[in-house]
């Protein structure tokens, strides 16, 4: 803390530095209305606020032309740095952020100010030389020379040689080079060791997953063009889980008559003597991922996702599942998989976004016009399980029905008149969430959110909506990366 004492021209003012607990050398200002009081003692008349540090101790003669002057900013310890062209300032914060400035011209001083400036000059020279010698030597570099206007230079202001003298050559330089080489070698060693350990952990984890997956026999009941079924296939393929596919007739649904749950996907899991039925795409993905990471019995894992009956906005009773975006892992397993809570929360958030928003953009876009609706049902009939007559009826009747239904869906989900704009916006929002610094939201490989978004969008492939999406958004590079990652991992099933 320092105080400016009032003079006839100005009031009393108190100023606190950012770190007032450090002793200050003083404060010299060009404000002629104040007299400065220093914590170390003494009063400085601010009218003599311009200083020349020359070879003559305390020389403050006006118009001096013979003295060396500092011409660049030089940081020094003790809260001091040197910048040309300004008045001297010594603040209380040590080693960084504070400034001492030397004027580029000379001005008169009176009384105690002359002795104060000489003392400051000696302190600056001593602190600068002591602080920087070690750094210059370790770097194997000579000390920088101060540009001067004369032979005297900055050093002469307090007597004796200053930092204008070059650092000694020879052993200090070799010592600095050796220290740098040793530090680099240690850094490379620890980096290589860490990477090797990470590879060993990943190999061990992959071996455990392969062992667990080999004990499962999976049968997926699906509609191929259903986005929820596509999500499950993307997950199974990426995790190299072999499975059989049963295509369900969307009209009769005879293939799932064994189940009271009448939607798809349904995954039947045979684990030894136990046969488990998993319903809902997100439950299938969360339960299987928990199984692969933790090794818990699948029969036990299913109990963590209990179904609940509820009534939706239309007054219909529907089945919802608790915890369906959670993986049931202990702290160590979660840390191994995610590395932090933020990554886990992010994955859950975007998995839910894919179910609650992205999925609802598909139908309004693929059935946007009568021509698009007809093309979409042609694809559905061709890829689905229909008889000849049933397929022809479904193609034309279904296209007309879904064109009308898509208008209701647009109103229900508050979409714009041109639903393509909502689709483009969603795609770019996802790309922004992934960011430019990682290939996938999961980092170097897709996580469950990557697979969910990819699975939903994949059902539009071959349709006009998909081509428009790739053309008018930035999602294509990410989409192709996920496609490649799945293709490289996918087994033949």
PDB file of N, CA, C and O in Angstrom, residues 229-265:
ATOM      1  N   UNK A 229     -33.796 -49.451 -35.152  1.00  0.00           N
ATOM      2  CA  UNK A 229     -33.125 -50.717 -35.477  1.00  0.00           C
ATOM      3  C   UNK A 229     -31.751 -50.453 -36.080  1.00  0.00           C
ATOM      4  O   UNK A 229     -30.790 -51.193 -35.812  1.00  0.00           O
ATOM      5  N   UNK A 230     -31.639 -49.404 -36.873  1.00  0.00           N
ATOM      6  CA  UNK A 230     -30.350 -49.056 -37.463  1.00  0.00           C
ATOM      7  C   UNK A 230     -29.336 -48.678 -36.389  1.00  0.00           C
ATOM      8  O   UNK A 230     -28.147 -48.999 -36.495  1.00  0.00           O
ATOM      9  N   UNK A 231     -29.766 -48.000 -35.335  1.00  0.00           N
ATOM     10  CA  UNK A 231     -28.890 -47.690 -34.201  1.00  0.00           C
ATOM     11  C   UNK A 231     -28.301 -48.955 -33.598  1.00  0.00           C
ATOM     12  O   UNK A 231     -27.098 -49.026 -33.315  1.00  0.00           O
ATOM     13  N   UNK A 232     -29.149 -49.965 -33.378  1.00  0.00           N
ATOM     14  CA  UNK A 232     -28.691 -51.203 -32.754  1.00  0.00           C
ATOM     15  C   UNK A 232     -27.698 -51.919 -33.665  1.00  0.00           C
ATOM     16  O   UNK A 232     -26.671 -52.432 -33.211  1.00  0.00           O
ATOM     17  N   UNK A 233     -27.971 -51.959 -34.948  1.00  0.00           N
ATOM     18  CA  UNK A 233     -27.041 -52.613 -35.876  1.00  0.00           C
ATOM     19  C   UNK A 233     -25.685 -51.908 -35.888  1.00  0.00           C
ATOM     20  O   UNK A 233     -24.634 -52.559 -35.941  1.00  0.00           O
ATOM     21  N   UNK A 234     -25.708 -50.586 -35.856  1.00  0.00           N
ATOM     22  CA  UNK A 234     -24.444 -49.845 -35.822  1.00  0.00           C
ATOM     23  C   UNK A 234     -23.643 -50.210 -34.575  1.00  0.00           C
ATOM     24  O   UNK A 234     -22.416 -50.392 -34.638  1.00  0.00           O
ATOM     25  N   UNK A 235     -24.310 -50.321 -33.440  1.00  0.00           N
ATOM     26  CA  UNK A 235     -23.626 -50.699 -32.202  1.00  0.00           C
ATOM     27  C   UNK A 235     -23.058 -52.112 -32.288  1.00  0.00           C
ATOM     28  O   UNK A 235     -21.892 -52.349 -31.949  1.00  0.00           O
ATOM     29  N   UNK A 236     -23.874 -53.061 -32.719  1.00  0.00           N
ATOM     30  CA  UNK A 236     -23.425 -54.456 -32.787  1.00  0.00           C
ATOM     31  C   UNK A 236     -22.267 -54.613 -33.767  1.00  0.00           C
ATOM     32  O   UNK A 236     -21.296 -55.340 -33.488  1.00  0.00           O
ATOM     33  N   UNK A 237     -22.352 -53.957 -34.910  1.00  0.00           N
ATOM     34  CA  UNK A 237     -21.282 -54.066 -35.903  1.00  0.00           C
ATOM     35  C   UNK A 237     -19.986 -53.452 -35.391  1.00  0.00           C
ATOM     36  O   UNK A 237     -18.908 -54.028 -35.560  1.00  0.00           O
ATOM     37  N   UNK A 238     -20.066 -52.279 -34.779  1.00  0.00           N
ATOM     38  CA  UNK A 238     -18.852 -51.620 -34.306  1.00  0.00           C
ATOM     39  C   UNK A 238     -18.168 -52.422 -33.207  1.00  0.00           C
ATOM     40  O   UNK A 238     -16.937 -52.436 -33.105  1.00  0.00           O
ATOM     41  N   UNK A 239     -18.946 -53.100 -32.370  1.00  0.00           N
ATOM     42  CA  UNK A 239     -18.366 -53.887 -31.282  1.00  0.00           C
ATOM     43  C   UNK A 239     -18.126 -55.343 -31.674  1.00  0.00           C
ATOM     44  O   UNK A 239     -17.840 -56.179 -30.814  1.00  0.00           O
ATOM     45  N   UNK A 240     -18.228 -55.614 -32.976  1.00  0.00           N
ATOM     46  CA  UNK A 240     -17.889 -56.941 -33.517  1.00  0.00           C
ATOM     47  C   UNK A 240     -18.666 -58.058 -32.824  1.00  0.00           C
ATOM     48  O   UNK A 240     -18.113 -59.104 -32.497  1.00  0.00           O
ATOM     49  N   UNK A 241     -19.946 -57.819 -32.616  1.00  0.00           N
ATOM     50  CA  UNK A 241     -20.818 -58.821 -31.996  1.00  0.00           C
ATOM     51  C   UNK A 241     -21.612 -59.533 -33.095  1.00  0.00           C
ATOM     52  O   UNK A 241     -22.460 -58.912 -33.741  1.00  0.00           O
ATOM     53  N   UNK A 242     -21.352 -60.791 -33.341  1.00  0.00           N
ATOM     54  CA  UNK A 242     -22.109 -61.511 -34.385  1.00  0.00           C
ATOM     55  C   UNK A 242     -23.579 -61.630 -33.992  1.00  0.00           C
ATOM     56  O   UNK A 242     -23.914 -61.828 -32.818  1.00  0.00           O
ATOM     57  N   UNK A 243     -24.469 -61.506 -34.965  1.00  0.00           N
ATOM     58  CA  UNK A 243     -25.899 -61.605 -34.684  1.00  0.00           C
ATOM     59  C   UNK A 243     -26.629 -62.044 -35.946  1.00  0.00           C
ATOM     60  O   UNK A 243     -26.162 -61.851 -37.065  1.00  0.00           O
ATOM     61  N   UNK A 244     -27.768 -62.650 -35.717  1.00  0.00           N
ATOM     62  CA  UNK A 244     -28.654 -63.031 -36.809  1.00  0.00           C
ATOM     63  C   UNK A 244     -29.784 -62.008 -36.896  1.00  0.00           C
ATOM     64  O   UNK A 244     -30.194 -61.429 -35.885  1.00  0.00           O
ATOM     65  N   UNK A 245     -30.270 -61.786 -38.114  1.00  0.00           N
ATOM     66  CA  UNK A 245     -31.321 -60.787 -38.346  1.00  0.00           C
ATOM     67  C   UNK A 245     -32.600 -61.499 -38.773  1.00  0.00           C
ATOM     68  O   UNK A 245     -32.584 -62.366 -39.646  1.00  0.00           O
ATOM     69  N   UNK A 246     -33.693 -61.117 -38.149  1.00  0.00           N
ATOM     70  CA  UNK A 246     -35.028 -61.567 -38.561  1.00  0.00           C
ATOM     71  C   UNK A 246     -35.802 -60.315 -38.974  1.00  0.00           C
ATOM     72  O   UNK A 246     -36.088 -59.448 -38.134  1.00  0.00           O
ATOM     73  N   UNK A 247     -36.105 -60.230 -40.271  1.00  0.00           N
ATOM     74  CA  UNK A 247     -36.854 -59.072 -40.772  1.00  0.00           C
ATOM     75  C   UNK A 247     -38.330 -59.288 -40.465  1.00  0.00           C
ATOM     76  O   UNK A 247     -38.920 -60.311 -40.811  1.00  0.00           O
ATOM     77  N   UNK A 248     -38.946 -58.327 -39.822  1.00  0.00           N
ATOM     78  CA  UNK A 248     -40.329 -58.439 -39.369  1.00  0.00           C
ATOM     79  C   UNK A 248     -41.248 -57.801 -40.416  1.00  0.00           C
ATOM     80  O   UNK A 248     -40.975 -56.697 -40.909  1.00  0.00           O
ATOM     81  N   UNK A 249     -42.316 -58.497 -40.751  1.00  0.00           N
ATOM     82  CA  UNK A 249     -43.323 -57.917 -41.637  1.00  0.00           C
ATOM     83  C   UNK A 249     -44.040 -56.796 -40.893  1.00  0.00           C
ATOM     84  O   UNK A 249     -44.653 -57.036 -39.844  1.00  0.00           O
ATOM     85  N   UNK A 250     -43.981 -55.556 -41.425  1.00  0.00           N
ATOM     86  CA  UNK A 250     -44.541 -54.437 -40.672  1.00  0.00           C
ATOM     87  C   UNK A 250     -46.056 -54.434 -40.601  1.00  0.00           C
ATOM     88  O   UNK A 250     -46.635 -53.672 -39.815  1.00  0.00           O
ATOM     89  N   UNK A 251     -46.720 -55.280 -41.415  1.00  0.00           N
ATOM     90  CA  UNK A 251     -48.184 -55.330 -41.389  1.00  0.00           C
ATOM     91  C   UNK A 251     -48.660 -56.395 -40.400  1.00  0.00           C
ATOM     92  O   UNK A 251     -49.427 -56.121 -39.478  1.00  0.00           O
ATOM     93  N   UNK A 252     -48.224 -57.614 -40.615  1.00  0.00           N
ATOM     94  CA  UNK A 252     -48.706 -58.716 -39.771  1.00  0.00           C
ATOM     95  C   UNK A 252     -47.886 -58.903 -38.495  1.00  0.00           C
ATOM     96  O   UNK A 252     -48.431 -59.329 -37.478  1.00  0.00           O
ATOM     97  N   UNK A 253     -46.604 -58.655 -38.567  1.00  0.00           N
ATOM     98  CA  UNK A 253     -45.683 -58.810 -37.434  1.00  0.00           C
ATOM     99  C   UNK A 253     -45.751 -60.195 -36.810  1.00  0.00           C
ATOM    100  O   UNK A 253     -45.667 -60.369 -35.591  1.00  0.00           O
ATOM    101  N   UNK A 254     -45.915 -61.188 -37.647  1.00  0.00           N
ATOM    102  CA  UNK A 254     -46.014 -62.564 -37.138  1.00  0.00           C
ATOM    103  C   UNK A 254     -44.711 -63.021 -36.508  1.00  0.00           C
ATOM    104  O   UNK A 254     -44.710 -63.894 -35.624  1.00  0.00           O
ATOM    105  N   UNK A 255     -43.602 -62.458 -36.933  1.00  0.00           N
ATOM    106  CA  UNK A 255     -42.294 -62.888 -36.441  1.00  0.00           C
ATOM    107  C   UNK A 255     -42.086 -62.589 -34.957  1.00  0.00           C
ATOM    108  O   UNK A 255     -41.241 -63.211 -34.312  1.00  0.00           O
ATOM    109  N   UNK A 256     -42.835 -61.635 -34.410  1.00  0.00           N
ATOM    110  CA  UNK A 256     -42.667 -61.310 -32.992  1.00  0.00           C
ATOM    111  C   UNK A 256     -43.936 -61.621 -32.203  1.00  0.00           C
ATOM    112  O   UNK A 256     -44.206 -60.987 -31.177  1.00  0.00           O
ATOM    113  N   UNK A 257     -44.704 -62.591 -32.677  1.00  0.00           N
ATOM    114  CA  UNK A 257     -45.932 -62.938 -31.956  1.00  0.00           C
ATOM    115  C   UNK A 257     -45.640 -63.534 -30.585  1.00  0.00           C
ATOM    116  O   UNK A 257     -46.535 -63.577 -29.724  1.00  0.00           O
ATOM    117  N   UNK A 258     -44.415 -64.008 -30.371  1.00  0.00           N
ATOM    118  CA  UNK A 258     -44.038 -64.565 -29.067  1.00  0.00           C
ATOM    119  C   UNK A 258     -43.922 -63.469 -27.999  1.00  0.00           C
ATOM    120  O   UNK A 258     -43.874 -63.760 -26.809  1.00  0.00           O
ATOM    121  N   UNK A 259     -43.865 -62.210 -28.419  1.00  0.00           N
ATOM    122  CA  UNK A 259     -43.572 -61.119 -27.484  1.00  0.00           C
ATOM    123  C   UNK A 259     -44.806 -60.271 -27.215  1.00  0.00           C
ATOM    124  O   UNK A 259     -45.550 -59.925 -28.137  1.00  0.00           O
ATOM    125  N   UNK A 260     -44.995 -59.924 -25.966  1.00  0.00           N
ATOM    126  CA  UNK A 260     -46.055 -58.982 -25.621  1.00  0.00           C
ATOM    127  C   UNK A 260     -45.646 -57.553 -25.976  1.00  0.00           C
ATOM    128  O   UNK A 260     -46.503 -56.674 -26.113  1.00  0.00           O
ATOM    129  N   UNK A 261     -44.376 -57.333 -26.125  1.00  0.00           N
ATOM    130  CA  UNK A 261     -43.855 -56.037 -26.575  1.00  0.00           C
ATOM    131  C   UNK A 261     -43.893 -56.045 -28.093  1.00  0.00           C
ATOM    132  O   UNK A 261     -43.206 -56.837 -28.745  1.00  0.00           O
ATOM    133  N   UNK A 262     -44.690 -55.177 -28.700  1.00  0.00           N
ATOM    134  CA  UNK A 262     -45.008 -55.281 -30.116  1.00  0.00           C
ATOM    135  C   UNK A 262     -44.247 -54.302 -30.989  1.00  0.00           C
ATOM    136  O   UNK A 262     -44.640 -54.048 -32.126  1.00  0.00           O
ATOM    137  N   UNK A 263     -43.174 -53.767 -30.486  1.00  0.00           N
ATOM    138  CA  UNK A 263     -42.364 -52.858 -31.283  1.00  0.00           C
ATOM    139  C   UNK A 263     -41.031 -53.518 -31.605  1.00  0.00           C
ATOM    140  O   UNK A 263     -40.637 -54.514 -31.008  1.00  0.00           O
ATOM    141  N   UNK A 264     -40.329 -52.920 -32.555  1.00  0.00           N
ATOM    142  CA  UNK A 264     -38.971 -53.346 -32.853  1.00  0.00           C
ATOM    143  C   UNK A 264     -38.053 -52.134 -32.628  1.00  0.00           C
ATOM    144  O   UNK A 264     -38.515 -50.990 -32.703  1.00  0.00           O
ATOM    145  N   UNK A 265     -36.796 -52.395 -32.299  1.00  0.00           N
ATOM    146  CA  UNK A 265     -36.104 -53.692 -32.293  1.00  0.00           C
ATOM    147  C   UNK A 265     -36.348 -54.486 -31.016  1.00  0.00           C
ATOM    148  O   UNK A 265     -36.603 -53.928 -29.947  1.00  0.00           O
TER     149      UNK A 265
END
